[in-house]
Short mmCIF file of C-alpha atoms in Angstrom, two decimals:
data_model
loop_
_atom_site.label_atom_id
_atom_site.label_comp_id
_atom_site.label_asym_id
_atom_site.label_seq_id
_atom_site.Cartn_x
_atom_site.Cartn_y
_atom_site.Cartn_z
CA UNK P 1 114.54 89.11 177.29
CA UNK P 2 114.62 85.79 175.37
CA UNK P 3 117.16 85.86 172.47
CA UNK P 4 116.40 83.45 169.59
CA UNK P 5 118.83 82.17 167.03
CA UNK P 6 116.92 82.23 163.81
CA UNK P 7 118.49 79.66 161.33
CA UNK P 8 117.50 82.00 158.68
CA UNK P 9 119.05 85.41 160.03
CA UNK P 10 120.98 84.63 163.26
CA UNK P 11 120.59 85.83 166.92
CA UNK P 12 117.52 88.18 167.29
CA UNK P 13 115.69 89.61 170.22
CA UNK P 14 112.27 87.97 171.27
CA UNK P 15 110.52 91.05 170.30
CA UNK P 16 110.98 90.17 166.44
CA UNK P 17 109.07 86.74 167.27
CA UNK P 18 105.40 85.56 167.61
CA UNK P 19 104.91 82.20 169.38
CA UNK P 20 102.97 79.13 167.75
CA UNK P 21 102.76 76.60 170.44
CA UNK P 22 103.96 73.11 170.90
CA UNK P 23 105.85 71.69 167.46
CA UNK P 24 105.47 68.16 167.94
CA UNK P 25 101.46 68.22 167.39
CA UNK P 26 100.59 66.51 164.38
CA UNK P 27 97.38 66.88 162.21
CA UNK P 28 95.66 63.60 161.50
CA UNK P 29 96.07 62.71 158.20
CA UNK P 30 94.51 63.81 155.09
CA UNK P 31 91.85 61.39 153.79
CA UNK P 32 91.92 59.27 156.45
CA UNK P 33 88.95 58.54 158.98
CA UNK P 34 89.52 60.53 162.18
CA UNK P 35 87.97 59.69 165.42
CA UNK P 36 86.63 62.63 167.69
CA UNK P 37 89.49 61.79 170.29
CA UNK P 38 92.29 61.99 167.68
CA UNK P 39 90.57 65.55 166.34
CA UNK P 40 90.43 66.59 170.38
CA UNK P 41 93.95 65.63 170.74
CA UNK P 42 94.99 67.59 167.68
CA UNK P 43 92.91 70.80 168.45
CA UNK P 44 93.02 71.11 172.26
CA UNK P 45 94.68 68.68 174.21
CA UNK P 46 98.51 69.60 175.10
CA UNK P 47 101.27 68.06 177.32
CA UNK P 48 102.57 71.42 178.17
CA UNK P 49 106.20 70.08 179.47
CA UNK P 50 107.93 71.37 182.27
CA UNK P 51 111.62 71.30 180.89
CA UNK P 52 112.63 70.86 177.43
CA UNK P 53 109.83 71.64 174.80
CA UNK P 54 109.68 71.93 171.11
CA UNK P 55 107.75 74.67 169.93
CA UNK P 56 107.10 77.09 167.00
CA UNK P 57 108.01 80.53 166.63
CA UNK P 58 107.32 82.91 163.50
CA UNK P 59 110.01 85.43 162.98
CA UNK P 60 107.29 87.86 162.26
CA UNK P 61 109.28 91.35 162.14
CA UNK P 62 111.97 89.43 160.44
CA UNK P 63 112.23 86.98 157.62
CA UNK P 64 108.61 85.99 158.41
CA UNK P 65 109.70 82.21 158.28
CA UNK P 66 108.24 79.59 160.85
CA UNK P 67 110.89 77.90 162.94
CA UNK P 68 111.34 75.34 165.56
CA UNK P 69 112.77 76.03 168.90
CA UNK P 70 113.84 73.76 171.69
CA UNK P 71 113.47 75.83 175.27
CA UNK P 72 113.16 75.04 178.64
CA UNK P 73 110.03 76.13 179.89
CA UNK P 74 111.28 76.13 183.29
CA UNK P 75 114.50 78.21 183.02
CA UNK P 76 113.62 79.74 179.48
CA UNK P 77 117.01 78.38 178.19
CA UNK P 78 117.08 77.98 174.39
CA UNK P 79 119.03 74.97 173.57
CA UNK P 80 118.44 74.46 169.58
CA UNK P 81 116.71 76.29 166.69
CA UNK P 82 115.54 74.57 163.49
CA UNK P 83 114.12 75.37 160.32
CA UNK P 84 110.54 74.36 160.08
CA UNK P 85 110.87 71.63 157.60
CA UNK P 86 113.70 70.17 159.54
CA UNK P 87 112.68 67.11 161.80
CA UNK P 88 113.18 67.09 165.54
CA UNK P 89 116.27 64.94 166.22
CA UNK O 1 89.87 78.68 217.91
CA UNK O 2 90.31 82.12 219.08
CA UNK O 3 87.72 84.17 217.67
CA UNK O 4 89.08 87.55 216.22
CA UNK O 5 87.38 90.56 217.53
CA UNK O 6 87.92 94.03 218.89
CA UNK O 7 87.38 92.85 222.68
CA UNK O 8 90.03 89.75 222.01
CA UNK O 9 92.49 92.87 220.52
CA UNK O 10 92.25 94.94 223.60
CA UNK O 11 92.56 91.86 225.65
CA UNK O 12 95.93 90.59 223.84
CA UNK O 13 97.26 94.05 223.91
CA UNK O 14 97.94 93.67 227.64
CA UNK O 15 100.31 90.70 226.75
CA UNK O 16 101.85 92.66 223.98
CA UNK O 17 100.08 90.24 221.37
CA UNK O 18 102.25 87.27 222.36
CA UNK O 19 99.61 84.94 223.25
CA UNK O 20 97.56 84.88 220.01
CA UNK O 21 96.97 81.25 218.97
CA UNK O 22 98.56 79.91 215.94
CA UNK O 23 96.07 80.62 213.15
CA UNK O 24 96.39 76.79 211.99
CA UNK O 25 98.48 73.59 213.19
CA UNK O 26 101.22 71.92 211.31
CA UNK O 27 100.13 68.37 211.48
CA UNK O 28 101.85 65.32 210.19
CA UNK O 29 100.05 63.51 207.36
CA UNK O 30 98.02 60.64 208.55
CA UNK O 31 97.89 57.29 206.97
CA UNK O 32 94.36 57.71 205.44
CA UNK O 33 91.74 60.50 204.52
CA UNK O 34 88.18 60.50 203.21
CA UNK O 35 89.21 63.50 200.88
CA UNK O 36 92.80 64.90 199.68
CA UNK O 37 93.00 68.40 197.99
CA UNK O 38 96.06 68.81 195.94
CA UNK O 39 97.18 72.32 196.25
CA UNK O 40 96.99 74.82 198.99
CA UNK O 41 95.97 77.97 197.21
CA UNK O 42 92.94 79.93 197.31
CA UNK O 43 90.35 77.20 195.43
CA UNK O 44 92.05 74.31 197.58
CA UNK O 45 91.59 75.92 200.98
CA UNK O 46 88.16 77.18 199.87
CA UNK O 47 87.17 73.62 198.63
CA UNK O 48 88.63 72.32 202.01
CA UNK O 49 86.51 74.65 203.88
CA UNK O 50 83.18 74.17 202.05
CA UNK O 51 83.54 70.39 202.27
CA UNK O 52 83.78 70.71 206.12
CA UNK O 53 80.74 73.45 206.74
CA UNK O 54 78.60 72.50 203.69
CA UNK O 55 78.95 68.88 203.70
CA UNK O 56 80.20 67.79 207.20
CA UNK O 57 83.51 66.07 205.73
CA UNK O 58 86.28 66.67 208.05
CA UNK O 59 88.34 63.85 207.41
CA UNK O 60 90.28 65.87 204.89
CA UNK O 61 93.88 66.84 204.05
CA UNK O 62 95.20 69.91 201.95
CA UNK O 63 98.81 68.66 200.69
CA UNK O 64 100.53 71.79 199.16
CA UNK O 65 104.56 71.55 197.89
CA UNK O 66 105.46 75.00 198.67
CA UNK O 67 103.54 77.13 201.58
CA UNK O 68 99.62 77.93 201.64
CA UNK O 69 98.79 80.78 199.44
CA UNK O 70 102.44 81.01 198.02
CA UNK O 71 100.98 80.48 194.36
CA UNK O 72 98.62 82.30 192.59
CA UNK O 73 96.28 83.61 195.18
CA UNK O 74 99.22 85.37 196.34
CA UNK O 75 100.28 86.90 193.00
CA UNK O 76 97.10 88.26 191.53
CA UNK O 77 96.01 91.52 190.94
CA UNK O 78 92.76 91.16 193.51
CA UNK O 79 89.79 92.06 191.17
CA UNK O 80 86.37 90.53 191.65
CA UNK O 81 84.05 90.70 189.03
CA UNK O 82 81.01 88.93 187.51
CA UNK O 83 80.56 91.08 184.24
CA UNK O 84 80.22 87.89 181.76
CA UNK O 85 77.64 87.59 179.08
CA UNK O 86 77.13 83.84 179.00
CA UNK O 87 74.80 82.10 181.63
CA UNK O 88 77.27 79.60 182.64
CA UNK O 89 80.02 82.30 183.63
CA UNK O 90 77.58 85.00 184.58
CA UNK O 91 75.54 82.85 187.10
CA UNK O 92 78.39 80.85 188.54
CA UNK O 93 80.30 84.48 189.24
CA UNK O 94 77.58 86.19 190.48
CA UNK O 95 76.98 83.42 193.02
CA UNK O 96 80.48 84.20 193.62
CA UNK O 97 79.60 87.62 194.25
CA UNK O 98 77.10 86.79 197.19
CA UNK O 99 79.76 84.59 198.94
CA UNK O 100 82.32 87.54 198.66
CA UNK O 101 79.91 90.08 200.08
CA UNK O 102 79.69 87.59 203.26
CA UNK O 103 83.30 86.53 203.06
CA UNK O 104 84.51 88.61 206.17
CA UNK O 105 81.69 87.77 208.60
CA UNK O 106 81.64 83.85 207.37
CA UNK O 107 85.37 83.61 208.01
CA UNK O 108 85.82 85.73 210.87
CA UNK O 109 88.58 87.30 209.20
CA UNK O 110 89.01 90.63 207.45
CA UNK O 111 89.27 90.17 203.73
CA UNK O 112 88.89 93.97 203.24
CA UNK O 113 86.56 93.30 200.27
CA UNK O 114 86.11 96.63 198.58
CA UNK O 115 83.09 96.84 196.23
CA UNK O 116 84.46 99.89 194.11
CA UNK O 117 82.93 99.15 190.72
CA UNK O 118 84.78 98.15 187.60
CA UNK O 119 84.69 99.88 184.10
CA UNK O 120 85.35 98.57 181.04
CA UNK O 121 86.42 101.32 178.59
CA UNK O 122 85.03 101.44 175.08
CA UNK O 123 87.18 103.27 172.25
CA UNK O 124 84.92 102.70 169.31
CA UNK O 125 80.89 103.03 168.60
CA UNK O 126 80.99 99.16 167.57
CA UNK O 127 82.53 98.36 171.25
CA UNK O 128 79.79 100.56 172.94
CA UNK O 129 77.52 98.24 171.11
CA UNK O 130 79.07 95.06 172.23
CA UNK O 131 79.27 96.74 175.78
CA UNK O 132 75.59 97.57 175.42
CA UNK O 133 74.76 93.86 174.66
CA UNK O 134 76.86 92.38 177.36
CA UNK O 135 75.57 94.74 179.94
CA UNK O 136 71.74 93.69 178.65
CA UNK O 137 72.98 89.89 179.20
CA UNK O 138 74.41 90.79 182.61
CA UNK O 139 70.99 92.44 183.83
CA UNK O 140 68.92 89.70 182.45
CA UNK O 141 70.89 87.56 184.87
CA UNK O 142 70.22 89.74 187.75
CA UNK O 143 73.84 91.29 187.60
CA UNK O 144 74.40 95.04 187.85
CA UNK O 145 75.47 96.95 184.91
CA UNK O 146 75.61 100.66 183.81
CA UNK O 147 76.61 101.92 180.34
CA UNK O 148 78.34 104.95 180.71
CA UNK O 149 79.07 107.77 177.93
CA UNK O 150 82.03 109.46 177.45
CA UNK O 151 81.06 112.72 179.93
CA UNK O 152 79.79 109.86 182.47
CA UNK O 153 83.39 108.27 182.27
CA UNK O 154 85.18 111.59 182.33
CA UNK O 155 83.41 112.15 185.67
CA UNK O 156 84.44 109.08 187.39
CA UNK O 157 87.87 109.15 186.06
CA UNK O 158 88.95 112.30 185.22
CA UNK O 159 92.46 111.27 185.04
CA UNK O 160 92.15 109.03 182.12
CA UNK O 161 93.03 110.88 178.65
CA UNK O 162 90.23 112.62 177.26
CA UNK O 163 92.27 114.69 174.94
CA UNK O 164 90.91 115.18 171.17
CA UNK O 165 93.82 113.60 169.33
CA UNK O 166 94.29 110.29 170.86
CA UNK O 167 94.83 106.98 169.11
CA UNK O 168 92.14 105.34 171.17
CA UNK O 169 89.53 108.05 172.36
CA UNK O 170 87.39 107.01 175.07
CA UNK O 171 83.65 106.76 173.99
CA UNK O 172 82.29 105.58 176.91
CA UNK O 173 82.28 102.37 179.24
CA UNK O 174 80.61 99.55 180.94
CA UNK O 175 80.45 99.67 184.76
CA UNK O 176 79.71 96.78 186.99
CA UNK O 177 79.22 98.99 190.39
CA UNK O 178 79.34 95.71 192.49
CA UNK O 179 82.63 94.65 191.21
CA UNK O 180 85.85 95.52 193.09
CA UNK O 181 88.79 94.25 194.89
CA UNK O 182 89.92 92.24 198.06
CA UNK O 183 92.80 91.46 200.15
CA UNK O 184 94.10 88.47 198.52
CA UNK O 185 96.41 86.83 201.14
CA UNK O 186 93.57 87.16 203.87
CA UNK O 187 91.21 85.05 201.34
CA UNK O 188 94.04 82.26 201.66
CA UNK O 189 94.59 82.86 205.40
CA UNK O 190 90.96 83.11 206.21
CA UNK O 191 90.04 79.86 204.36
CA UNK O 192 93.02 78.02 205.86
CA UNK O 193 92.01 79.10 209.69
CA UNK O 194 88.54 77.99 209.32
CA UNK O 195 89.25 74.95 207.79
CA UNK O 196 91.76 73.98 210.33
CA UNK O 197 89.47 74.86 213.09
CA UNK O 198 86.95 72.44 211.60
CA UNK O 199 89.59 69.66 211.43
CA UNK O 200 91.30 69.58 207.97
CA UNK O 201 94.63 68.76 208.07
CA UNK O 202 96.94 71.71 206.13
CA UNK O 203 100.12 69.71 205.33
CA UNK O 204 102.88 71.97 203.67
CA UNK O 205 106.18 71.36 202.20
CA UNK O 206 104.74 67.88 201.01
CA UNK O 207 105.06 67.09 197.27
CA UNK O 208 103.13 64.50 195.42
CA UNK O 209 104.89 62.03 193.52
CA UNK O 210 102.43 59.62 192.10
CA UNK O 211 98.82 58.24 192.30
CA UNK O 212 97.62 54.76 193.24
CA UNK O 213 94.59 53.94 190.75
CA UNK O 214 93.41 50.35 190.59
CA UNK O 215 90.36 49.09 188.59
CA UNK O 216 89.92 52.59 187.39
CA UNK O 217 89.59 53.76 190.84
CA UNK O 218 91.59 56.16 193.21
CA UNK O 219 92.87 54.45 196.11
CA UNK O 220 96.04 56.68 197.44
CA UNK O 221 98.61 59.28 196.63
CA UNK O 222 102.16 59.05 197.00
CA UNK O 223 103.79 62.12 198.47
CA UNK O 224 107.18 63.02 199.81
CA UNK O 225 106.26 62.82 203.11
CA UNK O 226 104.80 59.13 202.66
CA UNK O 227 102.01 57.38 201.10
CA UNK O 228 98.48 58.40 201.96
CA UNK O 229 95.13 55.87 201.34
CA UNK O 230 92.24 57.97 200.20
CA UNK O 231 88.58 57.57 198.53
CA UNK O 232 88.45 60.98 196.75
CA UNK O 233 91.14 63.30 195.42
CA UNK O 234 90.49 66.64 194.16
CA UNK O 235 93.06 68.43 191.98
CA UNK O 236 93.61 71.93 192.46
CA UNK O 237 97.08 72.81 191.07
CA UNK O 238 96.13 75.70 188.63
CA UNK O 239 99.60 75.86 186.69
CA UNK O 240 100.97 72.53 187.78
CA UNK O 241 97.87 70.85 186.27
CA UNK O 242 99.49 69.05 183.31
CA UNK O 243 102.47 67.89 185.87
CA UNK O 244 99.95 65.79 187.58
CA UNK O 245 97.95 64.94 184.75
CA UNK O 246 100.81 63.06 183.18
CA UNK O 247 101.18 61.05 186.41
CA UNK O 248 97.82 59.87 185.83
CA UNK O 249 98.25 59.59 181.99
CA UNK O 250 95.45 62.16 180.88
CA UNK O 251 95.78 64.64 178.63
CA UNK O 252 94.27 67.93 179.28
CA UNK O 253 93.11 70.82 177.18
CA UNK O 254 95.56 72.97 179.13
CA UNK O 255 98.53 75.01 178.49
CA UNK O 256 100.52 76.48 181.44
CA UNK O 257 101.75 80.22 180.51
CA UNK O 258 103.25 83.13 182.29
CA UNK O 259 101.32 86.36 183.48
CA UNK O 260 103.06 89.41 184.93
CA UNK O 261 101.70 91.76 187.37
CA UNK O 262 103.24 95.16 188.75
CA UNK O 263 102.86 97.99 191.42
CA UNK O 264 103.78 101.40 191.28
CA UNK O 265 105.27 103.33 194.35
CA UNK O 266 102.74 104.42 196.50
CA UNK O 267 100.82 107.53 195.52
CA UNK O 268 97.96 109.62 197.02
CA UNK O 269 94.42 108.64 196.29
CA UNK O 270 93.84 109.06 192.66
CA UNK O 271 91.59 106.17 191.38
CA UNK O 272 88.86 104.98 193.51
CA UNK O 273 87.82 102.09 190.83
CA UNK O 274 89.03 99.49 188.81
CA UNK O 275 89.57 100.34 185.17
CA UNK O 276 90.30 98.12 181.94
CA UNK O 277 91.61 99.57 178.77
CA UNK O 278 89.28 98.46 175.84
CA UNK O 279 91.85 98.73 173.05
CA UNK O 280 94.25 96.08 174.46
CA UNK O 281 94.95 94.07 177.73
CA UNK O 282 95.39 96.37 180.72
CA UNK O 283 93.59 96.76 183.94
CA UNK O 284 94.45 98.99 186.94
CA UNK O 285 93.14 99.76 190.49
CA UNK O 286 94.75 101.58 193.77
CA UNK O 287 95.47 99.39 196.76
CA UNK O 288 94.71 100.65 200.08
CA UNK O 289 98.92 101.26 200.58
CA UNK O 290 98.39 103.77 197.43
CA UNK O 291 100.46 101.86 195.04
CA UNK O 292 98.68 101.35 191.29
CA UNK O 293 98.28 97.77 190.88
CA UNK O 294 98.75 96.94 187.12
CA UNK O 295 98.80 93.61 184.96
CA UNK O 296 97.72 92.92 181.31
CA UNK O 297 98.95 90.37 178.54
CA UNK O 298 100.34 86.74 179.01
CA UNK O 299 104.36 86.75 178.18
CA UNK O 300 102.64 84.48 175.44
CA UNK O 301 105.07 81.32 175.41
CA UNK O 302 104.42 77.96 177.59
CA UNK O 303 106.24 78.67 180.82
CA UNK O 304 106.73 77.13 184.58
CA UNK O 305 108.82 79.97 185.68
CA UNK O 306 107.24 82.45 188.17
CA UNK O 307 108.86 85.34 186.62
CA UNK O 308 108.70 87.26 183.26
CA UNK O 309 110.62 89.05 180.69
CA UNK O 310 110.61 92.96 180.22
CA UNK O 311 109.20 93.17 176.75
CA UNK O 312 105.83 92.12 177.85
CA UNK O 313 105.79 94.45 180.77
CA UNK O 314 106.80 97.36 178.34
CA UNK O 315 104.09 96.42 176.04
CA UNK O 316 101.51 96.47 178.83
CA UNK O 317 102.42 99.59 180.44
CA UNK O 318 102.53 101.44 177.14
CA UNK O 319 98.83 100.73 177.04
CA UNK O 320 98.48 101.94 180.59
CA UNK O 321 100.17 105.23 179.82
CA UNK O 322 98.08 105.53 176.52
CA UNK O 323 94.79 105.45 178.84
CA UNK O 324 96.31 107.39 181.81
CA UNK O 325 99.36 109.34 180.96
CA UNK O 326 100.37 110.32 184.60
CA UNK O 327 101.39 106.84 184.98
CA UNK O 328 104.49 107.54 183.01
CA UNK O 329 105.57 109.55 185.96
CA UNK O 330 105.69 106.85 188.59
CA UNK O 331 108.36 104.62 189.64
CA UNK O 332 107.81 100.95 189.34
CA UNK O 333 108.05 99.25 192.94
CA UNK O 334 107.52 95.75 192.12
CA UNK O 335 107.16 92.95 189.44
CA UNK O 336 106.17 89.45 189.77
CA UNK O 337 104.83 86.46 187.76
CA UNK O 338 102.57 83.54 187.99
CA UNK O 339 101.75 80.67 185.91
CA UNK O 340 98.42 80.35 184.77
CA UNK O 341 96.49 77.13 183.54
CA UNK O 342 95.25 78.49 180.07
CA UNK O 343 92.45 76.15 178.89
CA UNK O 344 91.56 76.24 175.21
CA UNK O 345 88.28 78.22 175.36
CA UNK O 346 89.21 80.47 178.23
CA UNK O 347 86.86 78.89 180.52
CA UNK O 348 87.64 76.61 183.54
CA UNK O 349 86.87 73.02 184.66
CA UNK O 350 85.29 71.74 187.57
CA UNK O 351 84.34 68.16 186.64
CA UNK O 352 84.34 64.50 187.58
CA UNK O 353 87.36 62.55 185.64
CA UNK O 354 87.09 59.24 184.05
CA UNK O 355 89.10 57.78 187.29
CA UNK O 356 86.65 57.12 189.79
CA UNK O 357 87.59 59.54 192.99
CA UNK O 358 89.40 61.87 191.18
CA UNK O 359 88.05 65.37 190.35
CA UNK O 360 89.32 68.27 188.52
CA UNK O 361 89.42 71.79 189.04
CA UNK O 362 91.57 74.08 186.51
CA UNK O 363 91.70 76.23 183.33
CA UNK O 364 91.26 79.13 185.42
CA UNK O 365 93.26 81.38 183.00
CA UNK O 366 93.83 84.60 184.42
CA UNK O 367 90.55 84.87 186.03
CA UNK O 368 90.80 82.37 189.22
CA UNK O 369 91.08 84.99 191.98
CA UNK O 370 87.64 86.36 191.85
CA UNK O 371 85.94 82.56 191.49
CA UNK O 372 88.01 81.58 194.69
CA UNK O 373 84.65 81.17 196.84
CA UNK O 374 82.29 79.93 193.87
CA UNK O 375 84.96 77.43 192.56
CA UNK O 376 85.69 76.05 196.23
CA UNK O 377 81.75 75.76 196.79
CA UNK O 378 81.01 73.99 193.60
CA UNK O 379 83.90 71.87 193.82
CA UNK O 380 83.30 70.83 197.08
CA UNK O 381 79.60 70.10 196.20
CA UNK O 382 81.10 67.83 193.00
CA UNK O 383 83.59 65.85 195.48
CA UNK O 384 80.99 65.49 198.39
CA UNK O 385 78.14 64.39 196.02
CA UNK O 386 79.81 62.75 193.54
CA UNK O 387 78.20 64.74 191.00
CA UNK O 388 78.56 68.46 189.20
CA UNK O 389 76.12 71.21 190.68
CA UNK O 390 73.91 73.15 188.20
CA UNK O 391 76.24 76.07 188.83
CA UNK O 392 79.67 74.13 187.27
CA UNK O 393 77.59 71.94 184.59
CA UNK O 394 78.78 74.03 182.02
CA UNK O 395 82.43 73.67 183.39
CA UNK O 396 82.51 70.19 182.23
CA UNK O 397 85.46 68.71 180.32
CA UNK O 398 83.81 66.74 178.04
CA UNK O 399 82.74 70.03 176.27
CA UNK O 400 86.12 70.22 174.24
CA UNK O 401 84.93 66.50 172.79
CA UNK O 402 81.58 67.57 171.95
CA UNK O 403 82.39 71.11 170.65
CA UNK O 404 79.98 72.83 173.05
CA UNK O 405 82.66 75.32 174.00
CA UNK O 406 82.35 78.06 176.62
CA UNK O 407 83.71 80.99 174.58
CA UNK O 408 83.45 83.97 176.31
CA UNK O 409 85.10 86.17 173.66
CA UNK O 410 83.76 84.22 170.70
CA UNK O 411 87.20 84.08 169.47
CA UNK O 412 87.60 80.16 169.18
CA UNK O 413 90.57 78.33 170.46
CA UNK O 414 93.28 79.92 172.45
CA UNK O 415 91.83 83.04 172.88
CA UNK O 416 94.52 84.20 174.86
CA UNK O 417 97.11 84.09 172.46
CA UNK O 418 97.99 87.54 171.34
#
């Protein structure tokens, strides 16, 4: 079982979280002309990295906050967690 | 190639079965091929077989990082079906059903195809309506479908929970009688043996490290066992698709996820159909050895680890026990995991790419095994003729850009995220 350290609540089991996917995807800027390719990249295309991967999780059965988690997709090791509004360094 | 027959079996019995030919060779890679298939799984092996058989292209190599049949073709729950509603999926899968029926004879290899039927259980009036609609669509496409009421389901699978006060009572179900199971390893080995006999080089323990692309054209592939010059490359690597796409600077509508399956200890024959739970994601059948073969949801996060975690397994088996309470008495024998190329609309991609000579076969989600023959057949056609066949025209890569998604569930993007 994964153990995820919620930056708000501390170490909790994976059962309390739900997954939100790649945390590095940015929505195209509001009010700007957006090409089909940019929408395509935002909505569908993913790198799906093997190795270190920044991803979103929601502490659904806890504080309900979205958080960022750096996890290895090959070993499932978790390195770092951040609040959703903290930038990935 | 030695033919497998009862006469050869008897003949070889006199020499204690010590003189059988190897089923396929172990060649060193040549410097140049007409076609290289990357990925020695079911789809890659089938593609090579149909390239040789249907298109007379035999200067072909299959390059496999590990060993053939060690990935998803050896890790699935062996279910074969074509109970789809959308035309593109239905016609493609039904074409595959025909290949499945003839496969053992075609390959001279017993793949133990067992058309025992699949039943999708319904747990509400609304779900019965949805299944009636799907069944009608299937029949319009020439696929057999039977809508069963509660009593009819009870007759076929009396061990399911038909008591009154359950959370998800069984209202009925949709059955495809011609669906079934097959011996998954035999499928890989059967295709490998025939492809090899027609001149295809099966190269194992050979990792792709890069590609040579000049002027928008494929020129070669770099591997751990040397560089190979090649005119056409077919990418057939399921969960590893994104890793190779990155080497080609391509971004694909694919995420790699982890799916687990498990088998119980073997028990006496109790279930002679494939059954799926309609109020969640759980499917079950009984193998010829007597094990209950079970699977369900993805673990739910990006993963390249071919092993899973217990919370998902517990969740999936809870559904199984809700459907068939006797399962709670069984001991678990084995669990395992595989990595799935989850496409964003839940449907696969078999297409050409913007690079000339590079062809893509991916996005099978958790439905790749049943598609093995049809995928190999249409992919071989696409590679040989440099154009898609009408059967895989709907599986184009461009649909994500134009919005013509092939969304069988009608749930939008990432239908597989729970």
